[in-house]
mmCIF file of C-alpha atoms and ligand atoms in Angstrom:
data_model
loop_
_atom_site.group_PDB
_atom_site.id
_atom_site.type_symbol
_atom_site.label_atom_id
_atom_site.label_comp_id
_atom_site.label_asym_id
_atom_site.label_seq_id
_atom_site.Cartn_x
_atom_site.Cartn_y
_atom_site.Cartn_z
ATOM 1 C CA MET A 1 97.887 93.340 82.601
ATOM 2 C CA ILE A 2 96.568 90.943 85.181
ATOM 3 C CA ALA A 3 94.905 92.247 88.349
ATOM 4 C CA THR A 4 97.844 91.518 90.664
ATOM 5 C CA GLU A 5 100.249 93.294 88.305
ATOM 6 C CA ILE A 6 97.954 96.326 88.177
ATOM 7 C CA GLN A 7 97.835 96.411 91.960
ATOM 8 C CA GLU A 8 101.626 96.066 92.274
ATOM 9 C CA ASN A 9 102.286 98.764 89.684
ATOM 10 C CA THR A 10 99.803 101.084 91.352
ATOM 11 C CA ALA A 11 101.771 100.723 94.573
ATOM 12 C CA ARG A 12 105.001 101.342 92.642
ATOM 13 C CA TYR A 13 103.965 104.345 90.551
ATOM 14 C CA VAL A 14 100.956 106.037 92.156
ATOM 15 C CA MET A 15 101.387 108.148 95.287
ATOM 16 C CA ASN A 16 100.279 106.268 98.328
ATOM 17 C CA THR A 17 97.246 108.337 99.366
ATOM 18 C CA TYR A 18 94.475 105.714 99.177
ATOM 19 C CA THR A 19 93.618 102.641 101.191
ATOM 20 C CA ARG A 20 92.333 100.486 98.352
ATOM 21 C CA LEU A 21 90.248 97.348 98.443
ATOM 22 C CA PRO A 22 91.629 94.257 96.649
ATOM 23 C CA LEU A 23 89.513 94.628 93.515
ATOM 24 C CA THR A 24 90.472 95.864 90.044
ATOM 25 C CA ILE A 25 87.412 97.021 88.165
ATOM 26 C CA GLU A 26 87.461 96.612 84.408
ATOM 27 C CA ARG A 27 84.005 97.679 83.264
ATOM 28 C CA GLY A 28 80.559 98.580 84.477
ATOM 29 C CA GLN A 29 76.976 98.329 83.304
ATOM 30 C CA GLY A 30 74.045 99.780 85.217
ATOM 31 C CA CYS A 31 74.499 99.005 88.933
ATOM 32 C CA LEU A 32 77.019 96.240 88.222
ATOM 33 C CA VAL A 33 80.784 96.307 87.770
ATOM 34 C CA TYR A 34 83.067 93.516 86.580
ATOM 35 C CA ASP A 35 86.676 92.517 87.215
ATOM 36 C CA ALA A 36 89.020 91.143 84.557
ATOM 37 C CA GLU A 37 87.915 87.565 85.310
ATOM 38 C CA GLY A 38 84.335 88.575 84.498
ATOM 39 C CA ARG A 39 83.153 88.372 88.115
ATOM 40 C CA GLU A 40 80.139 90.581 88.735
ATOM 41 C CA TYR A 41 79.764 92.951 91.694
ATOM 42 C CA LEU A 42 76.735 94.973 92.815
ATOM 43 C CA ASP A 43 78.008 98.531 93.111
ATOM 44 C CA CYS A 44 76.503 100.306 96.121
ATOM 45 C CA VAL A 45 79.468 102.689 96.281
ATOM 46 C CA ALA A 46 78.938 104.018 92.732
ATOM 47 C CA GLY A 47 82.134 106.085 92.598
ATOM 48 C CA ILE A 48 81.173 107.404 96.037
ATOM 49 C CA ALA A 49 77.842 108.829 94.951
ATOM 50 C CA VAL A 50 79.134 109.846 91.512
ATOM 51 C CA ASN A 51 77.607 107.323 89.096
ATOM 52 C CA ILE A 52 74.131 108.588 89.861
ATOM 53 C CA LEU A 53 72.594 106.823 86.825
ATOM 54 C CA GLY A 54 74.840 103.785 87.005
ATOM 55 C CA HIS A 55 77.639 102.780 84.683
ATOM 56 C CA ALA A 56 77.602 103.181 80.896
ATOM 57 C CA HIS A 57 74.086 104.611 80.714
ATOM 58 C CA PRO A 58 73.465 104.523 76.949
ATOM 59 C CA ASP A 59 72.022 108.060 76.790
ATOM 60 C CA ILE A 60 74.978 109.523 78.685
ATOM 61 C CA VAL A 61 77.451 107.548 76.564
ATOM 62 C CA GLU A 62 75.724 108.884 73.471
ATOM 63 C CA ALA A 63 75.727 112.490 74.718
ATOM 64 C CA ILE A 64 79.456 112.301 75.552
ATOM 65 C CA THR A 65 80.307 110.616 72.255
ATOM 66 C CA ARG A 66 78.394 113.163 70.211
ATOM 67 C CA GLN A 67 79.972 116.080 72.072
ATOM 68 C CA ALA A 68 83.482 114.559 71.812
ATOM 69 C CA ARG A 69 83.128 114.443 68.032
ATOM 70 C CA GLN A 70 82.008 118.068 67.966
ATOM 71 C CA LEU A 71 84.143 119.875 70.578
ATOM 72 C CA ILE A 72 85.770 118.542 73.761
ATOM 73 C CA HIS A 73 87.344 121.697 75.062
ATOM 74 C CA THR A 74 87.758 125.339 74.314
ATOM 75 C CA SER A 75 88.522 128.209 76.663
ATOM 76 C CA ASN A 76 86.262 130.334 78.835
ATOM 77 C CA LEU A 77 87.592 133.182 76.702
ATOM 78 C CA PHE A 78 84.779 132.055 74.358
ATOM 79 C CA TYR A 79 81.135 131.026 74.611
ATOM 80 C CA THR A 80 79.803 127.474 74.231
ATOM 81 C CA GLU A 81 76.215 126.303 74.094
ATOM 82 C CA PRO A 82 76.410 123.306 76.503
ATOM 83 C CA GLN A 83 77.784 125.511 79.321
ATOM 84 C CA THR A 84 75.073 128.132 78.830
ATOM 85 C CA GLN A 85 72.345 125.488 78.666
ATOM 86 C CA LEU A 86 73.574 123.726 81.801
ATOM 87 C CA ALA A 87 73.725 126.971 83.760
ATOM 88 C CA GLU A 88 70.177 127.789 82.631
ATOM 89 C CA GLN A 89 68.911 124.346 83.681
ATOM 90 C CA LEU A 90 70.548 124.550 87.105
ATOM 91 C CA VAL A 91 69.156 128.036 87.679
ATOM 92 C CA GLN A 92 65.658 127.022 86.546
ATOM 93 C CA HIS A 93 65.574 124.083 88.952
ATOM 94 C CA SER A 94 67.127 125.705 92.017
ATOM 95 C CA PHE A 95 67.024 128.815 94.224
ATOM 96 C CA ALA A 96 70.048 130.196 92.394
ATOM 97 C CA ASP A 97 70.425 132.879 89.724
ATOM 98 C CA LYS A 98 74.021 132.299 88.635
ATOM 99 C CA VAL A 99 76.480 129.407 88.302
ATOM 100 C CA PHE A 100 80.290 129.106 88.305
ATOM 101 C CA PHE A 101 81.649 125.865 86.817
ATOM 102 C CA CYS A 102 84.714 123.920 87.921
ATOM 103 C CA ASN A 103 85.771 120.259 87.985
ATOM 104 C CA SER A 104 85.306 118.793 91.453
ATOM 105 C CA GLY A 105 83.705 119.183 94.842
ATOM 106 C CA THR A 106 86.697 120.762 96.498
ATOM 107 C CA GLU A 107 86.945 123.340 93.718
ATOM 108 C CA ALA A 108 83.243 124.128 94.011
ATOM 109 C CA ASN A 109 83.815 124.788 97.717
ATOM 110 C CA GLU A 110 86.897 126.910 97.003
ATOM 111 C CA ALA A 111 84.686 129.026 94.726
ATOM 112 C CA ALA A 112 81.999 129.244 97.437
ATOM 113 C CA ILE A 113 84.536 130.310 100.088
ATOM 114 C CA LYS A 114 86.092 132.938 97.829
ATOM 115 C CA LEU A 115 82.670 134.230 96.768
ATOM 116 C CA ALA A 116 81.404 134.443 100.363
ATOM 117 C CA ARG A 117 84.502 136.292 101.522
ATOM 118 C CA ARG A 118 84.453 138.719 98.632
ATOM 119 C CA HIS A 119 80.748 139.420 99.058
ATOM 120 C CA ALA A 120 81.095 139.967 102.812
ATOM 121 C CA ILE A 121 84.195 142.154 102.482
ATOM 122 C CA GLN A 122 82.494 144.287 99.805
ATOM 123 C CA SER A 123 79.311 144.615 101.862
ATOM 124 C CA PHE A 124 80.665 144.974 105.399
ATOM 125 C CA GLY A 125 84.387 145.701 105.257
ATOM 126 C CA PRO A 126 87.729 143.869 105.365
ATOM 127 C CA GLN A 127 87.324 142.331 108.819
ATOM 128 C CA ARG A 128 84.320 140.256 107.748
ATOM 129 C CA ILE A 129 86.126 137.066 106.699
ATOM 130 C CA GLU A 130 85.265 134.266 109.095
ATOM 131 C CA ILE A 131 83.388 131.169 108.035
ATOM 132 C CA LEU A 132 81.755 128.873 110.542
ATOM 133 C CA THR A 133 81.739 125.184 109.618
ATOM 134 C CA MET A 134 80.851 121.952 111.395
ATOM 135 C CA LEU A 135 82.922 119.369 113.215
ATOM 136 C CA LYS A 136 82.986 116.055 111.289
ATOM 137 C CA SER A 137 82.204 117.935 108.090
ATOM 138 C CA PHE A 138 83.855 117.141 104.781
ATOM 139 C CA HIS A 139 84.435 119.836 102.183
ATOM 140 C CA GLY A 140 87.457 118.570 100.239
ATOM 141 C CA ARG A 141 91.254 118.321 100.231
ATOM 142 C CA THR A 142 92.585 121.530 98.719
ATOM 143 C CA LEU A 143 93.882 123.943 101.315
ATOM 144 C CA ALA A 144 90.878 126.203 101.878
ATOM 145 C CA SER A 145 88.285 123.439 101.730
ATOM 146 C CA LEU A 146 90.499 121.292 103.957
ATOM 147 C CA SER A 147 90.637 124.226 106.368
ATOM 148 C CA ALA A 148 86.824 124.314 106.221
ATOM 149 C CA THR A 149 86.681 120.587 106.956
ATOM 150 C CA GLY A 150 86.136 120.115 110.690
ATOM 151 C CA GLN A 151 88.282 116.997 111.041
ATOM 152 C CA PRO A 152 91.698 117.595 112.681
ATOM 153 C CA VAL A 153 92.975 114.167 111.558
ATOM 154 C CA LEU A 154 92.675 115.172 107.894
ATOM 155 C CA GLN A 155 94.439 118.492 108.526
ATOM 156 C CA GLU A 156 97.401 117.038 110.414
ATOM 157 C CA GLY A 157 100.771 117.927 108.941
ATOM 158 C CA PHE A 158 99.453 120.426 106.412
ATOM 159 C CA GLY A 159 99.641 123.614 108.427
ATOM 160 C CA PRO A 160 99.462 126.492 108.425
ATOM 161 C CA LEU A 161 95.862 126.139 107.322
ATOM 162 C CA VAL A 162 93.903 128.953 105.717
ATOM 163 C CA PRO A 163 92.896 131.253 108.586
ATOM 164 C CA GLY A 164 89.325 132.340 109.268
ATOM 165 C CA PHE A 165 87.536 129.050 109.925
ATOM 166 C CA GLN A 166 85.794 128.128 113.155
ATOM 167 C CA TYR A 167 84.121 124.815 113.925
ATOM 168 C CA VAL A 168 81.024 123.949 115.924
ATOM 169 C CA PRO A 169 79.267 120.604 116.486
ATOM 170 C CA PHE A 170 76.558 119.721 113.936
ATOM 171 C CA ASN A 171 73.002 119.922 115.318
ATOM 172 C CA ASP A 172 74.002 122.176 118.222
ATOM 173 C CA PHE A 173 72.271 125.471 117.486
ATOM 174 C CA GLU A 174 73.251 127.142 120.760
ATOM 175 C CA LYS A 175 76.973 126.547 120.202
ATOM 176 C CA LEU A 176 76.610 127.882 116.684
ATOM 177 C CA GLU A 177 74.872 131.047 117.836
ATOM 178 C CA ALA A 178 77.479 131.541 120.554
ATOM 179 C CA ALA A 179 80.331 131.186 118.041
ATOM 180 C CA LEU A 180 79.168 134.043 115.819
ATOM 181 C CA THR A 181 81.237 137.220 115.913
ATOM 182 C CA PRO A 182 81.037 140.520 114.030
ATOM 183 C CA LYS A 183 83.646 138.958 111.726
ATOM 184 C CA THR A 184 81.399 136.056 110.682
ATOM 185 C CA ALA A 185 80.789 136.181 106.935
ATOM 186 C CA ALA A 186 79.139 132.809 106.348
ATOM 187 C CA ILE A 187 77.995 129.507 107.798
ATOM 188 C CA MET A 188 78.936 126.551 105.637
ATOM 189 C CA LEU A 189 77.569 123.051 106.095
ATOM 190 C CA GLU A 190 76.350 119.884 104.453
ATOM 191 C CA PRO A 191 72.575 119.545 104.901
ATOM 192 C CA ILE A 192 73.327 115.893 105.713
ATOM 193 C CA GLN A 193 76.820 115.011 106.930
ATOM 194 C CA ALA A 194 77.709 112.203 104.557
ATOM 195 C CA GLU A 195 81.412 111.417 105.147
ATOM 196 C CA GLY A 196 80.705 112.329 108.770
ATOM 197 C CA GLY A 197 78.574 109.199 109.163
ATOM 198 C CA VAL A 198 75.257 109.964 107.384
ATOM 199 C CA VAL A 199 74.118 112.374 110.101
ATOM 200 C CA LEU A 200 70.740 114.025 109.458
ATOM 201 C CA PRO A 201 69.885 117.524 110.669
ATOM 202 C CA ASP A 202 67.475 117.712 113.611
ATOM 203 C CA THR A 203 64.014 119.105 112.894
ATOM 204 C CA ASP A 204 64.176 122.886 112.406
ATOM 205 C CA TYR A 205 67.960 123.034 112.948
ATOM 206 C CA LEU A 206 68.564 124.301 109.410
ATOM 207 C CA LYS A 207 65.545 126.641 109.593
ATOM 208 C CA LYS A 208 66.955 128.188 112.764
ATOM 209 C CA ILE A 209 70.307 128.660 111.030
ATOM 210 C CA ARG A 210 68.571 130.299 108.060
ATOM 211 C CA ASN A 211 66.739 132.715 110.374
ATOM 212 C CA LEU A 212 69.932 133.523 112.215
ATOM 213 C CA CYS A 213 71.717 134.183 108.925
ATOM 214 C CA ASP A 214 68.916 136.527 107.839
ATOM 215 C CA GLU A 215 68.969 138.420 111.137
ATOM 216 C CA ARG A 216 72.747 138.866 111.152
ATOM 217 C CA LYS A 217 73.194 139.239 107.367
ATOM 218 C CA ILE A 218 75.403 136.157 107.234
ATOM 219 C CA LEU A 219 75.556 133.980 104.111
ATOM 220 C CA LEU A 220 74.371 130.382 104.255
ATOM 221 C CA ILE A 221 76.425 127.954 102.144
ATOM 222 C CA PHE A 222 75.165 124.417 101.546
ATOM 223 C CA ASP A 223 77.706 121.868 100.399
ATOM 224 C CA GLU A 224 75.459 119.579 98.335
ATOM 225 C CA VAL A 225 78.387 117.903 96.581
ATOM 226 C CA GLN A 226 77.143 114.526 97.841
ATOM 227 C CA THR A 227 73.471 115.224 98.654
ATOM 228 C CA GLY A 228 72.660 116.972 95.364
ATOM 229 C CA MET A 229 71.490 115.574 92.012
ATOM 230 C CA GLY A 230 68.652 113.439 93.311
ATOM 231 C CA ARG A 231 70.695 111.541 95.881
ATOM 232 C CA THR A 232 68.233 112.280 98.704
ATOM 233 C CA GLY A 233 64.998 111.951 96.689
ATOM 234 C CA THR A 234 64.694 115.534 95.454
ATOM 235 C CA LEU A 235 67.041 117.218 93.000
ATOM 236 C CA PHE A 236 68.680 119.025 95.939
ATOM 237 C CA ALA A 237 68.409 118.099 99.624
ATOM 238 C CA TYR A 238 67.562 121.663 100.692
ATOM 239 C CA GLU A 239 64.178 121.285 98.947
ATOM 240 C CA GLN A 240 63.115 118.888 101.716
ATOM 241 C CA MET A 241 64.251 121.183 104.491
ATOM 242 C CA GLY A 242 61.945 124.128 103.955
ATOM 243 C CA ILE A 243 64.712 126.671 103.369
ATOM 244 C CA GLN A 244 67.120 127.890 100.713
ATOM 245 C CA PRO A 245 70.828 128.633 101.012
ATOM 246 C CA ASP A 246 72.532 131.676 99.446
ATOM 247 C CA ILE A 247 75.296 129.574 97.913
ATOM 248 C CA MET A 248 75.257 125.861 97.019
ATOM 249 C CA THR A 249 78.018 123.621 95.741
ATOM 250 C CA LEU A 250 77.602 120.550 93.537
ATOM 251 C CA ALA A 251 79.918 117.927 92.032
ATOM 252 C CA LYS A 252 79.878 114.105 92.433
ATOM 253 C CA GLY A 253 76.619 113.120 90.659
ATOM 254 C CA LEU A 254 76.495 116.271 88.543
ATOM 255 C CA GLY A 255 78.255 114.756 85.511
ATOM 256 C CA GLY A 256 77.080 111.174 85.965
ATOM 257 C CA GLY A 257 80.749 110.102 86.195
ATOM 258 C CA VAL A 258 82.410 112.860 84.191
ATOM 259 C CA PRO A 259 84.294 115.338 86.418
ATOM 260 C CA ILE A 260 82.379 118.587 86.871
ATOM 261 C CA GLY A 261 81.622 120.841 89.821
ATOM 262 C CA ALA A 262 79.496 123.928 90.231
ATOM 263 C CA CYS A 263 79.011 126.773 92.679
ATOM 264 C CA LEU A 264 75.519 128.281 92.536
ATOM 265 C CA ALA A 265 74.410 131.546 94.138
ATOM 266 C CA THR A 266 71.704 134.165 94.227
ATOM 267 C CA GLU A 267 72.215 137.231 92.038
ATOM 268 C CA SER A 268 73.102 139.578 94.889
ATOM 269 C CA VAL A 269 75.829 137.229 96.149
ATOM 270 C CA ALA A 270 77.114 136.181 92.711
ATOM 271 C CA SER A 271 77.579 139.814 91.742
ATOM 272 C CA ALA A 272 80.605 139.943 94.071
ATOM 273 C CA PHE A 273 82.519 138.053 91.357
ATOM 274 C CA GLY A 274 83.492 140.154 88.345
ATOM 275 C CA PRO A 275 85.684 139.474 85.304
ATOM 276 C CA GLY A 276 89.092 138.202 86.386
ATOM 277 C CA THR A 277 88.105 137.450 90.005
ATOM 278 C CA HIS A 278 87.837 133.686 89.627
ATOM 279 C CA ALA A 279 88.439 131.195 86.820
ATOM 280 C CA SER A 280 89.034 127.605 85.787
ATOM 281 C CA THR A 281 90.666 126.351 82.596
ATOM 282 C CA PHE A 282 88.566 123.195 82.375
ATOM 283 C CA GLY A 283 85.508 124.491 84.246
ATOM 284 C CA GLY A 284 82.306 124.226 82.237
ATOM 285 C CA ASN A 285 83.959 122.532 79.258
ATOM 286 C CA PRO A 286 81.519 121.304 76.606
ATOM 287 C CA LEU A 287 82.202 117.594 77.200
ATOM 288 C CA ALA A 288 81.400 117.686 80.921
ATOM 289 C CA CYS A 289 78.448 120.017 80.393
ATOM 290 C CA ALA A 290 76.949 117.755 77.712
ATOM 291 C CA ALA A 291 77.154 114.812 80.136
ATOM 292 C CA SER A 292 75.599 116.861 82.911
ATOM 293 C CA LEU A 293 72.782 118.117 80.692
ATOM 294 C CA LYS A 294 71.891 114.514 79.921
ATOM 295 C CA VAL A 295 71.977 113.609 83.626
ATOM 296 C CA LEU A 296 69.551 116.449 84.411
ATOM 297 C CA ASP A 297 67.323 115.464 81.508
ATOM 298 C CA LEU A 298 67.133 111.854 82.731
ATOM 299 C CA LEU A 299 66.468 112.920 86.330
ATOM 300 C CA LEU A 300 63.822 115.517 85.551
ATOM 301 C CA ASP A 301 62.147 114.311 82.353
ATOM 302 C CA GLY A 302 63.241 110.670 82.253
ATOM 303 C CA GLY A 303 61.638 109.770 85.595
ATOM 304 C CA LYS A 304 64.922 108.856 87.294
ATOM 305 C CA LEU A 305 64.382 111.183 90.239
ATOM 306 C CA GLU A 306 61.141 109.351 91.110
ATOM 307 C CA GLU A 307 62.811 105.974 90.510
ATOM 308 C CA GLY A 308 65.576 106.912 92.917
ATOM 309 C CA ARG A 309 63.100 108.152 95.503
ATOM 310 C CA ALA A 310 61.160 104.862 95.397
ATOM 311 C CA ALA A 311 64.395 102.850 95.593
ATOM 312 C CA GLY A 312 65.480 104.949 98.563
ATOM 313 C CA GLU A 313 62.260 104.170 100.410
ATOM 314 C CA TYR A 314 62.638 100.464 99.685
ATOM 315 C CA LEU A 315 66.257 100.435 100.882
ATOM 316 C CA ALA A 316 65.441 102.475 104.008
ATOM 317 C CA GLN A 317 62.652 100.035 104.926
ATOM 318 C CA GLY A 318 64.960 97.073 104.467
ATOM 319 C CA LEU A 319 67.746 98.614 106.546
ATOM 320 C CA THR A 320 65.306 99.593 109.308
ATOM 321 C CA ALA A 321 64.003 96.016 109.359
ATOM 322 C CA LEU A 322 67.596 94.733 109.667
ATOM 323 C CA SER A 323 68.257 97.144 112.522
ATOM 324 C CA THR A 324 65.371 95.674 114.543
ATOM 325 C CA GLN A 325 66.630 92.103 113.977
ATOM 326 C CA ILE A 326 70.370 92.498 114.459
ATOM 327 C CA SER A 327 71.683 93.842 117.739
ATOM 328 C CA CYS A 328 75.089 95.057 116.511
ATOM 329 C CA ILE A 329 73.220 97.680 114.437
ATOM 330 C CA ARG A 330 72.771 100.813 116.517
ATOM 331 C CA GLU A 331 70.734 102.766 113.999
ATOM 332 C CA ALA A 332 69.566 102.819 110.391
ATOM 333 C CA ARG A 333 69.279 106.334 109.022
ATOM 334 C CA GLY A 334 69.425 108.325 105.829
ATOM 335 C CA MET A 335 67.483 110.118 103.174
ATOM 336 C CA GLY A 336 66.727 108.816 99.700
ATOM 337 C CA LEU A 337 69.666 106.792 98.424
ATOM 338 C CA LEU A 338 72.102 108.194 100.958
ATOM 339 C CA GLN A 339 71.643 105.576 103.675
ATOM 340 C CA GLY A 340 73.758 104.465 106.597
ATOM 341 C CA LEU A 341 73.912 101.827 109.291
ATOM 342 C CA GLU A 342 75.652 102.826 112.485
ATOM 343 C CA LEU A 343 77.177 99.750 114.073
ATOM 344 C CA ALA A 344 78.387 98.870 117.533
ATOM 345 C CA ILE A 345 81.402 97.274 115.806
ATOM 346 C CA GLU A 346 84.008 98.287 113.201
ATOM 347 C CA GLY A 347 82.698 98.693 109.659
ATOM 348 C CA LYS A 348 85.818 97.767 107.659
ATOM 349 C CA PRO A 349 85.646 93.969 108.145
ATOM 350 C CA LEU A 350 82.053 94.056 106.904
ATOM 351 C CA VAL A 351 83.070 95.994 103.816
ATOM 352 C CA LEU A 352 85.615 93.236 103.086
ATOM 353 C CA GLU A 353 83.113 90.479 103.727
ATOM 354 C CA CYS A 354 80.554 92.110 101.426
ATOM 355 C CA LEU A 355 83.295 92.393 98.774
ATOM 356 C CA GLU A 356 83.857 88.628 99.059
ATOM 357 C CA ARG A 357 80.116 88.200 98.538
ATOM 358 C CA ARG A 358 80.438 90.563 95.533
ATOM 359 C CA VAL A 359 78.595 93.547 96.905
ATOM 360 C CA LEU A 360 80.498 96.849 97.073
ATOM 361 C CA ILE A 361 79.748 99.038 100.079
ATOM 362 C CA ASN A 362 81.713 101.656 101.952
ATOM 363 C CA SER A 363 82.275 102.547 105.582
ATOM 364 C CA THR A 364 82.912 105.918 107.141
ATOM 365 C CA MET A 365 83.746 107.257 110.602
ATOM 366 C CA GLY A 366 84.939 103.761 111.572
ATOM 367 C CA ASN A 367 81.562 102.249 112.371
ATOM 368 C CA VAL A 368 79.038 103.525 109.825
ATOM 369 C CA LEU A 369 78.266 101.506 106.702
ATOM 370 C CA ARG A 370 77.239 103.807 103.883
ATOM 371 C CA PHE A 371 75.097 102.942 100.877
ATOM 372 C CA VAL A 372 75.029 105.292 97.884
ATOM 373 C CA PRO A 373 73.966 103.123 94.931
ATOM 374 C CA PRO A 374 72.890 104.511 91.555
ATOM 375 C CA LEU A 375 69.323 105.861 91.455
ATOM 376 C CA ILE A 376 68.413 103.106 89.007
ATOM 377 C CA ILE A 377 69.003 100.272 91.487
ATOM 378 C CA SER A 378 66.195 97.692 91.317
ATOM 379 C CA ASN A 379 64.340 96.182 94.279
ATOM 380 C CA ALA A 380 65.872 92.800 93.424
ATOM 381 C CA GLN A 381 69.356 94.348 93.636
ATOM 382 C CA ILE A 382 68.460 96.019 96.943
ATOM 383 C CA ASP A 383 67.291 92.598 98.194
ATOM 384 C CA ARG A 384 70.680 91.159 97.183
ATOM 385 C CA LEU A 385 72.433 93.869 99.219
ATOM 386 C CA LEU A 386 70.144 93.294 102.217
ATOM 387 C CA THR A 387 70.688 89.520 102.140
ATOM 388 C CA VAL A 388 74.465 89.852 102.069
ATOM 389 C CA LEU A 389 74.388 92.465 104.841
ATOM 390 C CA SER A 390 72.047 90.374 106.945
ATOM 391 C CA ASP A 391 74.305 87.306 106.644
ATOM 392 C CA ALA A 392 77.478 89.265 107.403
ATOM 393 C CA LEU A 393 76.024 91.176 110.360
ATOM 394 C CA SER A 394 74.143 88.204 111.880
ATOM 395 C CA LYS A 395 77.433 86.341 112.236
ATOM 396 C CA ARG A 396 78.739 89.139 114.445
ATOM 397 C CA ASN A 397 75.640 89.498 116.529
HETATM 398 C C1 LIG B 1 83.205 114.328 98.074
HETATM 399 C C2 LIG B 1 82.865 115.595 98.749
HETATM 400 C C3 LIG B 1 83.632 116.759 98.563
HETATM 401 C C4 LIG B 1 84.916 116.768 97.760
HETATM 402 O O1 LIG B 1 84.707 116.486 96.425
HETATM 403 P P1 LIG B 1 85.978 116.158 95.463
HETATM 404 O O2 LIG B 1 85.338 116.067 94.098
HETATM 405 O O3 LIG B 1 86.580 114.895 95.940
HETATM 406 O O4 LIG B 1 86.909 117.302 95.570
HETATM 407 C C5 LIG B 1 83.211 117.918 99.159
HETATM 408 N N1 LIG B 1 82.093 117.951 99.910
HETATM 409 C C6 LIG B 1 81.331 116.863 100.111
HETATM 410 C C7 LIG B 1 80.094 116.963 100.936
HETATM 411 C C8 LIG B 1 81.695 115.645 99.551
HETATM 412 O O5 LIG B 1 80.965 114.556 99.778
#
C-alpha cells in the first residue's frame, strides 16, 4: 500500500480519535525512522517517550525473539520466570516492595487509584475515598484515570465521571493544603507535568507534600508513566527530588516499545490488594516482561542511563542557548531528556515545519514544544535538531 492509500484507509476504517501528522512510518533504527520512500527522519518524539532505547535495538529484538519462541503468553493463574524477575528488578531499584503488572499507563493509574482507595478504606473507613490531583495533569483516558486528569476539555461529554476527585493547581502548596478534607485518601501527581507543558516542581514543593502526607496519613502517588525509566536522568524522577512516594506508576518506556505498565507500592500499601481484588489477563506476560528486563539491563548495566543523562545535559544547554537568541521562546526547561520550549506563539506550525525538515517533534498545551528522544541520541543528532529548530523559530522572531 502506498502512503496516501494508508492514510485514506485509516480515515475510513479507524475511529477518528487522533490528529495525525502527514507521515506514514515504515521502519525505525536507533533514533531514526523511515517512510516507504526511504526518507529518513530524526525521531525526537520516540513513540511519545516510549522508545527509550530507540528503534530496533538489537538486544531488545533478540530478547523478544527468544521469548516469543519459548512462551508469549500464559495466564496469571500460573507462574512465569520473566514476570518474577522483572518485579524483583523493579523492587531492587526503587522504594517499592511489590509490583502489579498491566499493559499501559492508564491501567497502571487505575491500579494505583483502586489500591489507594482500598488501602484508605481498610485503614480509616468507608468515607476515606477522595483523591487530590493537579490541574493540567494527565493520567490517561479510561474513566477513573480520566476523572483523575485535571483537564476539563478531555473530560467533556464523558460524564458522569468517577466521583471522588478534586483538582488543585500544580506548584500551589497552600491551595493543596486547603483542599484536604477528612475524606482525602491520596494525593496523585506527576513529579513533572509532561503533557501539561513540561512543568517542573518548585524547590521543596514535593517535599512539603510528602511531609503533609505523613502528618495526615495520606498516600502519595507519583505518576511516573512518562518521567520513569531514565527519562529524566535517573531511573525514576523521584530520586532527584529527595523524597519517595507510596505508590508509583510506570508504562511508556518500561517495555522499550512493547506495551507494559506497572503499579509499584510499599508493602504496607500493597497488602490492601489480596487474591481476586485486581487482575489483568495480559498484565506481566512473559513477552513484555522479557523486553522490559532487557531495557532495565541496558539502562543499569549497559550504561544507557548515563548516556541519556549526558545527552539530556547537552540538549538542555542547546535549548537554553536558543532561548537567549530567539525572542519568541519564552523559556527552555526540562529534566534529562524530557525537555520543553515554551513559545510566545503556537507550536503546531513549528511541528509541521520540523517534519518538512525531517525532524519529528511534538507540541503540547498549544505553545510548548516537547522533546523526548531516545536516551541513545548522539550529540550530532541533537545538533541536527537544534539547527532545524533554530531555523524554524528564527523565521518567526
Ligand atoms: C502517557 C501517560 C499516561 C497514559 O498512558 P497510556 O499508556 O496512554 O494509557 C498516563 N500518565 C502520564 C504521565 C502519561 O504521560
